Each structure stands twice: as C-alpha cells, then as structure tokens.
mmCIF file with all atom_site columns, C-alpha atoms in Angstrom:
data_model
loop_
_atom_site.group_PDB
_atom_site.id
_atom_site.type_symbol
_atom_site.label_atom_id
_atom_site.label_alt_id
_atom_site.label_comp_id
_atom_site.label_asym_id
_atom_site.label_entity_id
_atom_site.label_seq_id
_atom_site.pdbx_PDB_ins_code
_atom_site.Cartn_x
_atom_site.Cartn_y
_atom_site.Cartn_z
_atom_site.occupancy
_atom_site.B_iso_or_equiv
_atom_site.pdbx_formal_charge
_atom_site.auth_seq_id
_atom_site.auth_comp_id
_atom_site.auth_asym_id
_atom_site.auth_atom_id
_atom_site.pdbx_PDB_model_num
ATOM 1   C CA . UNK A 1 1   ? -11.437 19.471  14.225  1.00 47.00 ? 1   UNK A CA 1
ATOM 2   C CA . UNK A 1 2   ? -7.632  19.974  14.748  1.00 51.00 ? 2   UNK A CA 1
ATOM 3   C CA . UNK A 1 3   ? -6.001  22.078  12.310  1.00 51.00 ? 3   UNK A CA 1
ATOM 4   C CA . UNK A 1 4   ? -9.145  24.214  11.713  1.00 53.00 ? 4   UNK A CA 1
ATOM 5   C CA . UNK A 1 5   ? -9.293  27.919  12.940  1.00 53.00 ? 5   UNK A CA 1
ATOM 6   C CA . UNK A 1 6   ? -11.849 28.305  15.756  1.00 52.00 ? 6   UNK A CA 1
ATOM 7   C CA . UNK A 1 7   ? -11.477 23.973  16.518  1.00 55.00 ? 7   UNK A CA 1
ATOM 8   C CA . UNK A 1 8   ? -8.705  23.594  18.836  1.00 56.00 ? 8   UNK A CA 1
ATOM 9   C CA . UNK A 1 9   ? -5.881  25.831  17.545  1.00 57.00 ? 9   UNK A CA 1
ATOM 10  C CA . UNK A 1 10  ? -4.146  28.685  19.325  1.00 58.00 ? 10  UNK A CA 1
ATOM 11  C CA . UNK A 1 11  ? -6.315  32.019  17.580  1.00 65.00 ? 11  UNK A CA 1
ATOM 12  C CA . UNK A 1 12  ? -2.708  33.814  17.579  1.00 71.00 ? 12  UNK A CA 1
ATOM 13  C CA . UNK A 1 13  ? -0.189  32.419  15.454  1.00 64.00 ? 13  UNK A CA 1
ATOM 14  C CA . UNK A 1 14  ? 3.230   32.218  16.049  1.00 69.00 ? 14  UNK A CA 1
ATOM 15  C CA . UNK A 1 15  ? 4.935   34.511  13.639  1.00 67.00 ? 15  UNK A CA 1
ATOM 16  C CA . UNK A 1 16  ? 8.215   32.694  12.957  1.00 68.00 ? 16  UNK A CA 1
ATOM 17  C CA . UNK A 1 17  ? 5.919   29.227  11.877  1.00 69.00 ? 17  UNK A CA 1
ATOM 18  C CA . UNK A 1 18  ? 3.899   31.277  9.863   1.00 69.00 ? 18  UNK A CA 1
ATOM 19  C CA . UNK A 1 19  ? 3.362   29.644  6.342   1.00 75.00 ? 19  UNK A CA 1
ATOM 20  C CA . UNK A 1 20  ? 2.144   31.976  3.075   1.00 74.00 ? 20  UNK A CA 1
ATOM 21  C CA . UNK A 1 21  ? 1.621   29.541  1.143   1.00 79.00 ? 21  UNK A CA 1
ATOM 22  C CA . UNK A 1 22  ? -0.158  27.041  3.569   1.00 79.00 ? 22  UNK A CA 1
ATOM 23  C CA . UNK A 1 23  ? -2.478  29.214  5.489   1.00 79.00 ? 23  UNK A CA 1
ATOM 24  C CA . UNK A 1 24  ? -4.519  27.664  8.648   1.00 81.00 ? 24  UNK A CA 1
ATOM 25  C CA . UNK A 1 25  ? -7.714  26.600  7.213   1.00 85.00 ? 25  UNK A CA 1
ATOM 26  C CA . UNK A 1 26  ? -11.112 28.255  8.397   1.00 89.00 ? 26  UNK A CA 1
ATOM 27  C CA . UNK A 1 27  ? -14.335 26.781  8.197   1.00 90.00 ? 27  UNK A CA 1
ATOM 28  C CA . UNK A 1 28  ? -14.624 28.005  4.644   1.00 90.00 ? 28  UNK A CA 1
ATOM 29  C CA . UNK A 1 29  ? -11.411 26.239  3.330   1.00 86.00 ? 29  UNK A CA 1
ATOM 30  C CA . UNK A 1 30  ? -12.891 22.921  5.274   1.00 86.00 ? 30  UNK A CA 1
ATOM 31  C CA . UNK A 1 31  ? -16.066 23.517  3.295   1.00 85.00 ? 31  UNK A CA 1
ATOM 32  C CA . UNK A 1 32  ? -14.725 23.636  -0.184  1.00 82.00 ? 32  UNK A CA 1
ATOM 33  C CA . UNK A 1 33  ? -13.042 20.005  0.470   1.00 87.00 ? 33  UNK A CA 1
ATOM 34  C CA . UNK A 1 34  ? -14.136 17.242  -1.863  1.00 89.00 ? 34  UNK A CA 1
ATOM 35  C CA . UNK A 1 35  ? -12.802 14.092  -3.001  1.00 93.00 ? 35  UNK A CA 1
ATOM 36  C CA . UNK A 1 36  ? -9.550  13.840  -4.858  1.00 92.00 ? 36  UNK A CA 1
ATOM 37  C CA . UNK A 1 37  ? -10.724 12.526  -7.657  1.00 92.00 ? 37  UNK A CA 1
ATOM 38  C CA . UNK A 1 38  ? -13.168 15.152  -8.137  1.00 92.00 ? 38  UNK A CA 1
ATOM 39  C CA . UNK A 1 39  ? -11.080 17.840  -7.369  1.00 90.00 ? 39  UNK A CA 1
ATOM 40  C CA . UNK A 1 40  ? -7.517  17.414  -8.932  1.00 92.00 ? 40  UNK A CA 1
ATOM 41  C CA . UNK A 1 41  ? -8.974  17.298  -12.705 1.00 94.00 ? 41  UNK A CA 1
ATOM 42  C CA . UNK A 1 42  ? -10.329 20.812  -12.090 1.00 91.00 ? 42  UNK A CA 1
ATOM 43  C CA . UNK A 1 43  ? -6.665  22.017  -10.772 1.00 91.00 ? 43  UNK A CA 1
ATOM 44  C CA . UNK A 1 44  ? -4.190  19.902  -12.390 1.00 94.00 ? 44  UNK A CA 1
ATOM 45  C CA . UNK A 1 45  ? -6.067  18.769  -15.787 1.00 95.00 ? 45  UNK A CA 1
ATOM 46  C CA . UNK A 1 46  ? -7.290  15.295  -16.662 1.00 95.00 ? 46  UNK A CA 1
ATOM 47  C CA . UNK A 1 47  ? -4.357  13.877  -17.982 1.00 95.00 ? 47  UNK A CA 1
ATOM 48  C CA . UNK A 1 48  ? -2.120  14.883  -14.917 1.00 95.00 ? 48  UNK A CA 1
ATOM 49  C CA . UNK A 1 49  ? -4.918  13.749  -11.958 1.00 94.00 ? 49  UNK A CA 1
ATOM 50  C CA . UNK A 1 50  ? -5.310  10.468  -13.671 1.00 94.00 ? 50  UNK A CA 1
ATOM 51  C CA . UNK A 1 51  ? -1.348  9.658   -12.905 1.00 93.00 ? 51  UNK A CA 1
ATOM 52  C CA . UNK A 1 52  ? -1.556  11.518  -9.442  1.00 93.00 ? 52  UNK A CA 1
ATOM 53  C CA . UNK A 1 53  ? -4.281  8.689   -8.922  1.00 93.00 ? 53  UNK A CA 1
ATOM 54  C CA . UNK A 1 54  ? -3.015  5.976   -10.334 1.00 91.00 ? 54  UNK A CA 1
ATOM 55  C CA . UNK A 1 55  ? -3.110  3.148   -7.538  1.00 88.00 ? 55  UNK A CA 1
ATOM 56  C CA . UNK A 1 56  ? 0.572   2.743   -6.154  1.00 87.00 ? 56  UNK A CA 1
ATOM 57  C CA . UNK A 1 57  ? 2.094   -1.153  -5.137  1.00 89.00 ? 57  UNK A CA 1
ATOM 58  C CA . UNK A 1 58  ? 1.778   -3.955  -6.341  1.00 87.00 ? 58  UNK A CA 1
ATOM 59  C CA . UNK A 1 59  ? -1.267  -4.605  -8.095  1.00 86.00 ? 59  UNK A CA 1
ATOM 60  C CA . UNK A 1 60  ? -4.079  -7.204  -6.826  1.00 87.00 ? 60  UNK A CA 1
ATOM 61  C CA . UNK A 1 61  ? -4.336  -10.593 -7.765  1.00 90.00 ? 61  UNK A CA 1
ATOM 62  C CA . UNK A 1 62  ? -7.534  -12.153 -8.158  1.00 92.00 ? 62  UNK A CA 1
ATOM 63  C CA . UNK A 1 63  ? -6.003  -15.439 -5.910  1.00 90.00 ? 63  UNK A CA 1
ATOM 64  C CA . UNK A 1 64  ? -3.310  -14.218 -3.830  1.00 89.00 ? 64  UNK A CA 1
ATOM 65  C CA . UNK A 1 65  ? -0.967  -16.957 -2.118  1.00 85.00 ? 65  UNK A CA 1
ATOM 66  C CA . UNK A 1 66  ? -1.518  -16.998 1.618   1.00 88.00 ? 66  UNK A CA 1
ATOM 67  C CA . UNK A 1 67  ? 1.212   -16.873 3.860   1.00 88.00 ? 67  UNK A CA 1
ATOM 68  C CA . UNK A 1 68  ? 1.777   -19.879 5.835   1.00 87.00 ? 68  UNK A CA 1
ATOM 69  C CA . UNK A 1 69  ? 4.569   -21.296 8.624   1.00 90.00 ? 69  UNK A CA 1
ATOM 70  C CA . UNK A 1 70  ? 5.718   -24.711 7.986   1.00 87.00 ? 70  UNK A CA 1
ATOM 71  C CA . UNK A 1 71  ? 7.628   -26.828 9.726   1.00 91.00 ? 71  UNK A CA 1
ATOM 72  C CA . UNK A 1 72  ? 9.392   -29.621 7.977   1.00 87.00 ? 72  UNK A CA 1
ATOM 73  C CA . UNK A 1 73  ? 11.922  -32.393 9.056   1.00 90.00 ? 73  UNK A CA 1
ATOM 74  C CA . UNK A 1 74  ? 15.820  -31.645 8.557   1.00 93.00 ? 74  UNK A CA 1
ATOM 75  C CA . UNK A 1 75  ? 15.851  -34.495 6.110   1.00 91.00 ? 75  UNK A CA 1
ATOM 76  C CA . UNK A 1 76  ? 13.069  -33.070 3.617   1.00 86.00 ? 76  UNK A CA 1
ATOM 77  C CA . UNK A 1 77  ? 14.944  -29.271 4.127   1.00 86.00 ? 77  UNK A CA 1
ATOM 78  C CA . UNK A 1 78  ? 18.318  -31.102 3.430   1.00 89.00 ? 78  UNK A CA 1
ATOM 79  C CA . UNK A 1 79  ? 16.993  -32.448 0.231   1.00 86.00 ? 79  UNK A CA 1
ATOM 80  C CA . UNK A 1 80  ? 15.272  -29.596 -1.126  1.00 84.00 ? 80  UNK A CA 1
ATOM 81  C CA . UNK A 1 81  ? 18.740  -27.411 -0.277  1.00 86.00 ? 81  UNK A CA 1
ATOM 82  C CA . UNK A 1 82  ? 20.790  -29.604 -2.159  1.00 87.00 ? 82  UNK A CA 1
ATOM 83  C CA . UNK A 1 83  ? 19.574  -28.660 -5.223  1.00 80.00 ? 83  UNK A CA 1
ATOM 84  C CA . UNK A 1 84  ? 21.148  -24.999 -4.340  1.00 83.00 ? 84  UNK A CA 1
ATOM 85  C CA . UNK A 1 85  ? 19.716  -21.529 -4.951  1.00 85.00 ? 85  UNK A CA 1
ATOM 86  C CA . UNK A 1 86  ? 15.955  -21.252 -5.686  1.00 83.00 ? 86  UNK A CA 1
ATOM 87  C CA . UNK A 1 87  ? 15.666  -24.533 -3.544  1.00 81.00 ? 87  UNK A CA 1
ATOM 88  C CA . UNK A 1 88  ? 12.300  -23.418 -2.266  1.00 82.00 ? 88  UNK A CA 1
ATOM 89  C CA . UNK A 1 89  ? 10.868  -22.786 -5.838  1.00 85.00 ? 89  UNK A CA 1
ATOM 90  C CA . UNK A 1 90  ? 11.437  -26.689 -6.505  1.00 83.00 ? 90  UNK A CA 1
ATOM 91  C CA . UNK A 1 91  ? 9.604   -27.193 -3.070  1.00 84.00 ? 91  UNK A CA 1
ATOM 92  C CA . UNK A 1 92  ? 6.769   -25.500 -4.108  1.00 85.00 ? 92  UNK A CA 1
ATOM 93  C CA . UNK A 1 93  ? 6.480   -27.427 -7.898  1.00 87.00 ? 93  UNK A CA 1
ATOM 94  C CA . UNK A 1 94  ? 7.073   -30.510 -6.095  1.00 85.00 ? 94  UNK A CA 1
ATOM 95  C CA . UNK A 1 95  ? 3.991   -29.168 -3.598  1.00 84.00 ? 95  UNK A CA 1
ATOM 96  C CA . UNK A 1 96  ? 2.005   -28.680 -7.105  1.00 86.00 ? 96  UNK A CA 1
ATOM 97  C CA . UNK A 1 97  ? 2.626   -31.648 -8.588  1.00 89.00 ? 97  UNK A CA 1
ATOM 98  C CA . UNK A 1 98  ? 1.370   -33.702 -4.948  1.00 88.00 ? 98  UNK A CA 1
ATOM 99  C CA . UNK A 1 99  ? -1.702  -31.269 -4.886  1.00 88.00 ? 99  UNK A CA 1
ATOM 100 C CA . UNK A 1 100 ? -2.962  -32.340 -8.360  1.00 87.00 ? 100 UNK A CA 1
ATOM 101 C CA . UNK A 1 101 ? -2.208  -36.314 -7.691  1.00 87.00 ? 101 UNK A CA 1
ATOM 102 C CA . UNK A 1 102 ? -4.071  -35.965 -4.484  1.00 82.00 ? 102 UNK A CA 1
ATOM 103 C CA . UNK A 1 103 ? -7.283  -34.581 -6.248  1.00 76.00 ? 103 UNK A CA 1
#
C-alpha cells in the first residue's frame, strides 16, 4: 500500500520533507478510514459536509444529446450560414421539425 508506513516507504524520513501537520500514515491511520460522507459530518458539521459533497459539473440529464459527426453538402452548410450567428441552432429546429413529420 504506497504511502503507508511498513508498505513500501523508506522507514527513515527525510528530515527537510518532513510534514507536522501531514504525518505518514501507519496502519492505524489506514484503519480509521471511512467514507466521506460518513466521516466529514463528524469533523466539519452537517451543514458544512453537505456543501463539501455537493456533486460538482454540470448536472445529469435524464436524455442527454449524443454527440454525433455529420457530414453535409457545401450547399445545405451555405444555407444554414447565411442566416449568421447561431446558424447551427436553426439547423437543429429545422432537424426537429423533419423528425416529427417523419413520424
């Protein structure tokens, strides 16, 4: 186990990358581990581990859009530019609108 006294590490540290405040773990430390959730309420407080574990990103869609390549004629890209920025959003209505006629 790296990082674990006794699993891998030199026994002698070096004393100019010693760290106070984040001691080499022993087989102890390792087994006092436990999930995050678990153990942040009992050192932080509720309120504070519920932020610290708050899912980061952007959040989940229950039908994402798939990405797909394309590969259209210059004529159809010439048409859809022409109607300037956000050109591709009117591609994509105009997509919509031939899905629903084709059902």
């Amino acid at each position: 186990m790296a990082g674990v006294a006794g699993h891998g590490m030199r026994e002698r540290p070096t004393p100019e990358r010693l760290d106070d405040e984040n001691p080499a773990w022993t087989a102890e430390s390792v087994a006092k581990v436990g999930p995050a959730n678990e153990v942040l309420p009992q050192i932080f407080g509720e309120q504070m581990a519920k932020e610290m574990l708050k899912p980061r990103g952007r959040p989940r869609v229950e039908f994402p859009k798939e990405r797909i390549n394309i590969r259209l004629s210059q004529d159809v890209i010439t048409y859809f530019k022409a109607a300037g920025d956000g050109f591709f959003s009117a591609c994509l209505v105009k997509y919509h609108i031939a899905a629903k006629f084709a059902r």
